[in-house]
Amino acid sequence: MNYRSLRIALLGAGSVGAQVARLLLEQGDELAARSGARLELVGIGVRDVDAKRDVDLPRELLTTDLETLVASADVVVELLGGIEPARSLLLGAIAAGADVVTANKALVAAHGPELFEAAEAVGAQVAYEAAVGGAIPIIRPLEQSLAGDRVTRVMGIVNGTTNFILDRMHTQGASLEDALRIATDLGYAEADPTADIEGFDAASKATILASLAFHTVVSAERVHREGITGVSADMVAQAERTGRVLKLVAICERLAGPDGDRVSARVHPVSLPASHPLAAVHEAKNAIFVTAEAAGDLMFYGAGAGGPETASAVLGDLVSIARRHVLGGPGSPPSSHANLAVAEFGDVLARHELALTVADRPGVLAAVAGLFAEHGVSVESVRQDARGDEAALVLGTHTASEARIASVLDALERHDDVERIDSVIRLID
């Protein structure tokens, strides 16, 4: 068959970009049959033409002149990562009428509204399925499949590196440092793992998920973020003693209130029952739960990273864009019509478990319990173990606001009988 041709400019030839290029070159006929247009790879923008790559790419396609490459394309696929020059290149492509595909979660989280607005002005499309779940389809289900439903919650494991580390700590008794070293050796963690272990990567994805799910622009600055660097072997052991597992989870919720609904987005470690589906997500896998009023609970599970896996999502976006070109019509930006307020983290409700080291003498437990009551937090359970002149207290709370828990922690830190606060973990059942 004779197909119309779309010129594809690929920016980046790393682990994902090289696989995208390979699939475009090897499966051109099949992709054309699926989309109705031939996806012609006209160039691959790289920083170093001579760099070693996972895939043997035609040298004549490689170029360091990214601006000229972008200007020649109908569709630009951005896999450079980072904010600049990716942002400027994509805005330039959109201004010239090109559609764009990106897997850049940091860029979409920080500058998504700017890109969407620019694309809407010229009728172009911005596609970013690979920016959140790697191979897991989650963007299109939220944008399209659930467009007629009201999503109330999105919760999941969205960072494979931290999931691998916590899984090793639980299943093999590794320390965080040893598990991180293994993750680095296997290629799951970057040489600088800060974005993963401090929760920045997951927070970017939570920004995107919350904005999509609740039709509201949620800025990255409004997403509460905690990483896993505070998770210790003692915390893992404590969770296991109570039949629970620690995971780093992104939680995006629609919160009802007397003044109208609000949006909450946050990333932090949680303690889950071993029977919870997320507790069974091992190694570097991702899993995302979506709860909607009519559809109920849905779960999306699979590889959250990896070259071929993420390339699958990128190619899916390319095929979708090619079909739009064949059928005609402008691109469609994400909806932000709800424009809900973003809740303060202090207003979020949760159950907590606090582990304290206190002086082992009469009246200390009563004094500590009194601090909780003084700040409006109800204690559900208490466990105490003596160890010499000190005692270990583990207190579980009923549901309380994060603001009330913060005030309790402040009071505990100032109390003479409290030697230290060993850990604070949220509980999800």
mmCIF file of N, CA and C in Angstrom, residues 113-217:
data_model
loop_
_atom_site.group_PDB
_atom_site.id
_atom_site.type_symbol
_atom_site.label_atom_id
_atom_site.label_comp_id
_atom_site.label_asym_id
_atom_site.label_seq_id
_atom_site.Cartn_x
_atom_site.Cartn_y
_atom_site.Cartn_z
ATOM 1 N N PRO A 113 1.805 22.502 31.493
ATOM 2 C CA PRO A 113 0.813 23.495 31.051
ATOM 3 C C PRO A 113 1.325 24.409 29.946
ATOM 4 N N GLU A 114 2.601 24.800 30.016
ATOM 5 C CA GLU A 114 3.180 25.652 28.974
ATOM 6 C C GLU A 114 3.207 24.923 27.629
ATOM 7 N N LEU A 115 3.597 23.653 27.636
ATOM 8 C CA LEU A 115 3.639 22.864 26.404
ATOM 9 C C LEU A 115 2.236 22.643 25.849
ATOM 10 N N PHE A 116 1.291 22.307 26.731
ATOM 11 C CA PHE A 116 -0.076 22.044 26.277
ATOM 12 C C PHE A 116 -0.707 23.308 25.681
ATOM 13 N N GLU A 117 -0.474 24.448 26.319
ATOM 14 C CA GLU A 117 -1.035 25.699 25.820
ATOM 15 C C GLU A 117 -0.456 26.047 24.454
ATOM 16 N N ALA A 118 0.851 25.859 24.305
ATOM 17 C CA ALA A 118 1.488 26.149 23.018
ATOM 18 C C ALA A 118 0.946 25.227 21.931
ATOM 19 N N ALA A 119 0.756 23.944 22.270
ATOM 20 C CA ALA A 119 0.244 22.987 21.295
ATOM 21 C C ALA A 119 -1.195 23.301 20.910
ATOM 22 N N GLU A 120 -2.009 23.670 21.877
ATOM 23 C CA GLU A 120 -3.408 23.980 21.593
ATOM 24 C C GLU A 120 -3.527 25.182 20.664
ATOM 25 N N ALA A 121 -2.623 26.122 20.796
ATOM 26 C CA ALA A 121 -2.684 27.336 19.985
ATOM 27 C C ALA A 121 -2.482 27.048 18.504
ATOM 28 N N VAL A 122 -1.752 25.972 18.171
ATOM 29 C CA VAL A 122 -1.487 25.647 16.759
ATOM 30 C C VAL A 122 -2.134 24.345 16.325
ATOM 31 N N GLY A 123 -2.910 23.721 17.225
ATOM 32 C CA GLY A 123 -3.577 22.462 16.879
ATOM 33 C C GLY A 123 -2.677 21.252 16.908
ATOM 34 N N ALA A 124 -1.550 21.331 17.611
ATOM 35 C CA ALA A 124 -0.618 20.207 17.703
ATOM 36 C C ALA A 124 -0.950 19.333 18.908
ATOM 37 N N GLN A 125 -0.248 18.206 19.022
ATOM 38 C CA GLN A 125 -0.493 17.243 20.084
ATOM 39 C C GLN A 125 0.779 17.037 20.901
ATOM 40 N N VAL A 126 0.633 16.971 22.220
ATOM 41 C CA VAL A 126 1.721 16.579 23.114
ATOM 42 C C VAL A 126 1.338 15.240 23.730
ATOM 43 N N ALA A 127 2.127 14.206 23.489
ATOM 44 C CA ALA A 127 1.850 12.861 24.010
ATOM 45 C C ALA A 127 2.977 12.459 24.958
ATOM 46 N N TYR A 128 2.614 11.836 26.089
ATOM 47 C CA TYR A 128 3.636 11.572 27.122
ATOM 48 C C TYR A 128 3.319 10.316 27.932
ATOM 49 N N GLU A 129 2.806 9.301 27.281
ATOM 50 C CA GLU A 129 2.459 8.059 27.973
ATOM 51 C C GLU A 129 3.640 7.488 28.750
ATOM 52 N N ALA A 130 4.842 7.566 28.182
ATOM 53 C CA ALA A 130 6.014 6.944 28.805
ATOM 54 C C ALA A 130 6.568 7.735 29.976
ATOM 55 N N ALA A 131 5.998 8.908 30.278
ATOM 56 C CA ALA A 131 6.561 9.772 31.317
ATOM 57 C C ALA A 131 6.244 9.303 32.726
ATOM 58 N N VAL A 132 5.258 8.420 32.900
ATOM 59 C CA VAL A 132 4.863 8.030 34.259
ATOM 60 C C VAL A 132 5.161 6.568 34.554
ATOM 61 N N GLY A 133 4.599 5.664 33.792
ATOM 62 C CA GLY A 133 4.689 4.252 34.154
ATOM 63 C C GLY A 133 5.550 3.410 33.256
ATOM 64 N N GLY A 134 6.435 4.035 32.447
ATOM 65 C CA GLY A 134 7.233 3.237 31.528
ATOM 66 C C GLY A 134 6.323 2.523 30.546
ATOM 67 N N ALA A 135 6.333 1.194 30.588
ATOM 68 C CA ALA A 135 5.503 0.405 29.677
ATOM 69 C C ALA A 135 4.044 0.356 30.098
ATOM 70 N N ILE A 136 3.749 0.767 31.343
ATOM 71 C CA ILE A 136 2.375 0.663 31.853
ATOM 72 C C ILE A 136 1.503 1.735 31.205
ATOM 73 N N PRO A 137 0.407 1.354 30.553
ATOM 74 C CA PRO A 137 -0.512 2.373 30.028
ATOM 75 C C PRO A 137 -1.341 2.970 31.158
ATOM 76 N N ILE A 138 -1.112 4.242 31.459
ATOM 77 C CA ILE A 138 -1.859 4.917 32.523
ATOM 78 C C ILE A 138 -2.349 6.298 32.079
ATOM 79 N N ILE A 139 -1.590 6.987 31.230
ATOM 80 C CA ILE A 139 -2.009 8.316 30.774
ATOM 81 C C ILE A 139 -3.263 8.211 29.918
ATOM 82 N N ARG A 140 -3.237 7.344 28.900
ATOM 83 C CA ARG A 140 -4.385 7.226 28.014
ATOM 84 C C ARG A 140 -5.633 6.713 28.730
ATOM 85 N N PRO A 141 -5.532 5.741 29.643
ATOM 86 C CA PRO A 141 -6.731 5.360 30.401
ATOM 87 C C PRO A 141 -7.335 6.514 31.203
ATOM 88 N N LEU A 142 -6.487 7.346 31.822
ATOM 89 C CA LEU A 142 -7.015 8.478 32.578
ATOM 90 C C LEU A 142 -7.623 9.535 31.652
ATOM 91 N N GLU A 143 -6.974 9.777 30.505
ATOM 92 C CA GLU A 143 -7.456 10.807 29.587
ATOM 93 C C GLU A 143 -8.699 10.368 28.817
ATOM 94 N N GLN A 144 -8.741 9.081 28.441
ATOM 95 C CA GLN A 144 -9.771 8.636 27.521
ATOM 96 C C GLN A 144 -10.720 7.597 28.122
ATOM 97 N N SER A 145 -10.169 6.490 28.604
ATOM 98 C CA SER A 145 -11.031 5.395 29.056
ATOM 99 C C SER A 145 -11.903 5.799 30.231
ATOM 100 N N LEU A 146 -11.388 6.661 31.123
ATOM 101 C CA LEU A 146 -12.133 7.078 32.310
ATOM 102 C C LEU A 146 -12.665 8.509 32.176
ATOM 103 N N ALA A 147 -12.719 9.010 30.942
ATOM 104 C CA ALA A 147 -13.175 10.389 30.733
ATOM 105 C C ALA A 147 -14.623 10.592 31.167
ATOM 106 N N GLY A 148 -15.424 9.523 31.153
ATOM 107 C CA GLY A 148 -16.816 9.637 31.558
ATOM 108 C C GLY A 148 -17.068 9.307 33.009
ATOM 109 N N ASP A 149 -16.015 9.078 33.776
ATOM 110 C CA ASP A 149 -16.132 8.692 35.174
ATOM 111 C C ASP A 149 -15.469 9.760 36.036
ATOM 112 N N ARG A 150 -15.699 9.674 37.344
ATOM 113 C CA ARG A 150 -15.038 10.590 38.275
ATOM 114 C C ARG A 150 -14.002 9.803 39.072
ATOM 115 N N VAL A 151 -12.747 10.096 38.849
ATOM 116 C CA VAL A 151 -11.663 9.436 39.573
ATOM 117 C C VAL A 151 -11.556 10.062 40.962
ATOM 118 N N THR A 152 -11.464 9.214 41.976
ATOM 119 C CA THR A 152 -11.355 9.710 43.346
ATOM 120 C C THR A 152 -9.963 9.492 43.946
ATOM 121 N N ARG A 153 -9.230 8.517 43.400
ATOM 122 C CA ARG A 153 -7.906 8.248 43.974
ATOM 123 C C ARG A 153 -7.012 7.547 42.962
ATOM 124 N N VAL A 154 -5.756 7.940 42.945
ATOM 125 C CA VAL A 154 -4.718 7.234 42.197
ATOM 126 C C VAL A 154 -3.583 6.977 43.179
ATOM 127 N N MET A 155 -3.214 5.729 43.345
ATOM 128 C CA MET A 155 -2.176 5.381 44.318
ATOM 129 C C MET A 155 -1.313 4.274 43.741
ATOM 130 N N GLY A 156 0.003 4.412 43.882
ATOM 131 C CA GLY A 156 0.821 3.337 43.359
ATOM 132 C C GLY A 156 2.300 3.480 43.588
ATOM 133 N N ILE A 157 2.989 2.439 43.197
ATOM 134 C CA ILE A 157 4.454 2.403 43.185
ATOM 135 C C ILE A 157 4.881 2.851 41.795
ATOM 136 N N VAL A 158 5.513 4.007 41.718
ATOM 137 C CA VAL A 158 5.833 4.590 40.415
ATOM 138 C C VAL A 158 7.333 4.778 40.206
ATOM 139 N N ASN A 159 8.137 4.237 41.102
ATOM 140 C CA ASN A 159 9.590 4.317 40.944
ATOM 141 C C ASN A 159 10.185 2.940 41.180
ATOM 142 N N GLY A 160 10.732 2.341 40.125
ATOM 143 C CA GLY A 160 11.250 0.984 40.219
ATOM 144 C C GLY A 160 12.496 0.865 41.065
ATOM 145 N N THR A 161 13.338 1.894 41.068
ATOM 146 C CA THR A 161 14.583 1.834 41.833
ATOM 147 C C THR A 161 14.309 1.705 43.324
ATOM 148 N N THR A 162 13.438 2.567 43.851
ATOM 149 C CA THR A 162 13.147 2.507 45.280
ATOM 150 C C THR A 162 12.387 1.235 45.634
ATOM 151 N N ASN A 163 11.552 0.755 44.718
ATOM 152 C CA ASN A 163 10.840 -0.488 45.004
ATOM 153 C C ASN A 163 11.822 -1.657 45.075
ATOM 154 N N PHE A 164 12.820 -1.659 44.179
ATOM 155 C CA PHE A 164 13.849 -2.699 44.211
ATOM 156 C C PHE A 164 14.606 -2.661 45.536
ATOM 157 N N ILE A 165 14.981 -1.457 45.976
ATOM 158 C CA ILE A 165 15.744 -1.330 47.217
ATOM 159 C C ILE A 165 14.935 -1.822 48.411
ATOM 160 N N LEU A 166 13.691 -1.354 48.549
ATOM 161 C CA LEU A 166 12.871 -1.765 49.685
ATOM 162 C C LEU A 166 12.547 -3.252 49.622
ATOM 163 N N ASP A 167 12.367 -3.781 48.424
ATOM 164 C CA ASP A 167 12.095 -5.215 48.272
ATOM 165 C C ASP A 167 13.289 -6.042 48.741
ATOM 166 N N ARG A 168 14.491 -5.614 48.396
ATOM 167 C CA ARG A 168 15.694 -6.325 48.855
ATOM 168 C C ARG A 168 15.841 -6.241 50.374
ATOM 169 N N MET A 169 15.484 -5.105 50.936
ATOM 170 C CA MET A 169 15.574 -4.963 52.383
ATOM 171 C C MET A 169 14.600 -5.917 53.079
ATOM 172 N N HIS A 170 13.427 -6.116 52.505
ATOM 173 C CA HIS A 170 12.437 -7.009 53.100
ATOM 174 C C HIS A 170 12.756 -8.476 52.842
ATOM 175 N N THR A 171 13.048 -8.820 51.607
ATOM 176 C CA THR A 171 13.162 -10.239 51.242
ATOM 177 C C THR A 171 14.524 -10.843 51.543
ATOM 178 N N GLN A 172 15.581 -9.996 51.564
ATOM 179 C CA GLN A 172 16.920 -10.530 51.757
ATOM 180 C C GLN A 172 17.652 -9.925 52.946
ATOM 181 N N GLY A 173 16.990 -9.036 53.669
ATOM 182 C CA GLY A 173 17.616 -8.449 54.847
ATOM 183 C C GLY A 173 18.756 -7.502 54.541
ATOM 184 N N ALA A 174 18.805 -6.980 53.328
ATOM 185 C CA ALA A 174 19.887 -6.060 52.956
ATOM 186 C C ALA A 174 19.682 -4.705 53.620
ATOM 187 N N SER A 175 20.785 -4.014 53.856
ATOM 188 C CA SER A 175 20.686 -2.625 54.308
ATOM 189 C C SER A 175 20.326 -1.755 53.118
ATOM 190 N N LEU A 176 19.882 -0.537 53.391
ATOM 191 C CA LEU A 176 19.555 0.367 52.292
ATOM 192 C C LEU A 176 20.783 0.614 51.425
ATOM 193 N N GLU A 177 21.931 0.782 52.052
ATOM 194 C CA GLU A 177 23.153 1.055 51.303
ATOM 195 C C GLU A 177 23.531 -0.116 50.397
ATOM 196 N N ASP A 178 23.428 -1.361 50.926
ATOM 197 C CA ASP A 178 23.767 -2.531 50.115
ATOM 198 C C ASP A 178 22.771 -2.722 48.976
ATOM 199 N N ALA A 179 21.489 -2.515 49.265
ATOM 200 C CA ALA A 179 20.472 -2.666 48.229
ATOM 201 C C ALA A 179 20.649 -1.622 47.132
ATOM 202 N N LEU A 180 21.012 -0.405 47.519
ATOM 203 C CA LEU A 180 21.262 0.641 46.530
ATOM 204 C C LEU A 180 22.468 0.282 45.666
ATOM 205 N N ARG A 181 23.494 -0.284 46.274
ATOM 206 C CA ARG A 181 24.675 -0.677 45.506
ATOM 207 C C ARG A 181 24.320 -1.748 44.472
ATOM 208 N N ILE A 182 23.488 -2.707 44.855
ATOM 209 C CA ILE A 182 23.058 -3.748 43.915
ATOM 210 C C ILE A 182 22.220 -3.131 42.799
ATOM 211 N N ALA A 183 21.319 -2.216 43.162
ATOM 212 C CA ALA A 183 20.483 -1.558 42.158
ATOM 213 C C ALA A 183 21.333 -0.785 41.154
ATOM 214 N N THR A 184 22.412 -0.173 41.633
ATOM 215 C CA THR A 184 23.310 0.557 40.745
ATOM 216 C C THR A 184 24.042 -0.398 39.816
ATOM 217 N N ASP A 185 24.531 -1.517 40.367
ATOM 218 C CA ASP A 185 25.248 -2.508 39.556
ATOM 219 C C ASP A 185 24.354 -3.094 38.462
ATOM 220 N N LEU A 186 23.055 -3.231 38.752
ATOM 221 C CA LEU A 186 22.109 -3.806 37.786
ATOM 222 C C LEU A 186 21.558 -2.781 36.813
ATOM 223 N N GLY A 187 21.915 -1.514 37.020
ATOM 224 C CA GLY A 187 21.452 -0.479 36.111
ATOM 225 C C GLY A 187 20.112 0.122 36.470
ATOM 226 N N TYR A 188 19.548 -0.249 37.624
ATOM 227 C CA TYR A 188 18.265 0.329 38.047
ATOM 228 C C TYR A 188 18.451 1.736 38.609
ATOM 229 N N ALA A 189 19.602 1.978 39.215
ATOM 230 C CA ALA A 189 19.863 3.287 39.828
ATOM 231 C C ALA A 189 20.965 4.005 39.054
ATOM 232 N N GLU A 190 20.821 5.326 38.947
ATOM 233 C CA GLU A 190 21.842 6.139 38.301
ATOM 234 C C GLU A 190 23.057 6.282 39.220
ATOM 235 N N ALA A 191 24.153 6.766 38.645
ATOM 236 C CA ALA A 191 25.350 7.013 39.457
ATOM 237 C C ALA A 191 25.026 7.982 40.588
ATOM 238 N N ASP A 192 24.199 8.982 40.307
ATOM 239 C CA ASP A 192 23.658 9.864 41.338
ATOM 240 C C ASP A 192 22.191 9.479 41.520
ATOM 241 N N PRO A 193 21.866 8.738 42.594
ATOM 242 C CA PRO A 193 20.509 8.214 42.753
ATOM 243 C C PRO A 193 19.542 9.169 43.442
ATOM 244 N N THR A 194 19.945 10.430 43.627
ATOM 245 C CA THR A 194 19.154 11.366 44.424
ATOM 246 C C THR A 194 17.710 11.462 43.948
ATOM 247 N N ALA A 195 17.501 11.581 42.651
ATOM 248 C CA ALA A 195 16.145 11.759 42.131
ATOM 249 C C ALA A 195 15.235 10.608 42.535
ATOM 250 N N ASP A 196 15.799 9.406 42.611
ATOM 251 C CA ASP A 196 15.006 8.237 42.987
ATOM 252 C C ASP A 196 14.818 8.136 44.495
ATOM 253 N N ILE A 197 15.914 8.057 45.238
ATOM 254 C CA ILE A 197 15.798 7.728 46.654
ATOM 255 C C ILE A 197 15.268 8.885 47.494
ATOM 256 N N GLU A 198 15.345 10.110 46.981
ATOM 257 C CA GLU A 198 14.770 11.255 47.696
ATOM 258 C C GLU A 198 13.342 11.551 47.244
ATOM 259 N N GLY A 199 12.817 10.766 46.319
ATOM 260 C CA GLY A 199 11.418 10.880 45.937
ATOM 261 C C GLY A 199 11.102 11.896 44.864
ATOM 262 N N PHE A 200 12.121 12.547 44.269
ATOM 263 C CA PHE A 200 11.848 13.559 43.252
ATOM 264 C C PHE A 200 11.192 12.958 42.013
ATOM 265 N N ASP A 201 11.688 11.810 41.570
ATOM 266 C CA ASP A 201 11.125 11.159 40.391
ATOM 267 C C ASP A 201 9.658 10.804 40.623
ATOM 268 N N ALA A 202 9.372 10.186 41.748
ATOM 269 C CA ALA A 202 7.992 9.804 42.052
ATOM 270 C C ALA A 202 7.095 11.029 42.202
ATOM 271 N N ALA A 203 7.633 12.114 42.759
ATOM 272 C CA ALA A 203 6.834 13.331 42.936
ATOM 273 C C ALA A 203 6.479 13.954 41.591
ATOM 274 N N SER A 204 7.388 13.916 40.614
ATOM 275 C CA SER A 204 7.072 14.407 39.273
ATOM 276 C C SER A 204 5.922 13.612 38.672
ATOM 277 N N LYS A 205 5.960 12.304 38.868
ATOM 278 C CA LYS A 205 4.895 11.456 38.329
ATOM 279 C C LYS A 205 3.577 11.693 39.052
ATOM 280 N N ALA A 206 3.647 11.946 40.362
ATOM 281 C CA ALA A 206 2.427 12.260 41.113
ATOM 282 C C ALA A 206 1.816 13.566 40.616
ATOM 283 N N THR A 207 2.659 14.532 40.264
ATOM 284 C CA THR A 207 2.176 15.794 39.707
ATOM 285 C C THR A 207 1.361 15.550 38.441
ATOM 286 N N ILE A 208 1.904 14.720 37.564
ATOM 287 C CA ILE A 208 1.230 14.421 36.290
ATOM 288 C C ILE A 208 -0.064 13.658 36.538
ATOM 289 N N LEU A 209 -0.019 12.648 37.399
ATOM 290 C CA LEU A 209 -1.199 11.825 37.660
ATOM 291 C C LEU A 209 -2.326 12.640 38.295
ATOM 292 N N ALA A 210 -1.983 13.463 39.262
ATOM 293 C CA ALA A 210 -3.005 14.263 39.933
ATOM 294 C C ALA A 210 -3.639 15.264 38.971
ATOM 295 N N SER A 211 -2.825 15.893 38.137
ATOM 296 C CA SER A 211 -3.347 16.865 37.186
ATOM 297 C C SER A 211 -4.315 16.211 36.207
ATOM 298 N N LEU A 212 -3.949 15.028 35.734
ATOM 299 C CA LEU A 212 -4.797 14.311 34.779
ATOM 300 C C LEU A 212 -6.065 13.780 35.427
ATOM 301 N N ALA A 213 -5.902 13.110 36.561
ATOM 302 C CA ALA A 213 -7.021 12.420 37.188
ATOM 303 C C ALA A 213 -8.110 13.371 37.642
ATOM 304 N N PHE A 214 -7.709 14.574 38.084
ATOM 305 C CA PHE A 214 -8.677 15.474 38.694
ATOM 306 C C PHE A 214 -8.916 16.743 37.866
ATOM 307 N N HIS A 215 -8.435 16.737 36.605
ATOM 308 C CA HIS A 215 -8.704 17.846 35.682
ATOM 309 C C HIS A 215 -8.352 19.190 36.315
ATOM 310 N N THR A 216 -7.172 19.204 36.923
ATOM 311 C CA THR A 216 -6.713 20.371 37.674
ATOM 312 C C THR A 216 -5.204 20.501 37.497
ATOM 313 N N VAL A 217 -4.719 21.703 37.281
ATOM 314 C CA VAL A 217 -3.277 21.901 37.197
ATOM 315 C C VAL A 217 -2.690 21.831 38.603
#
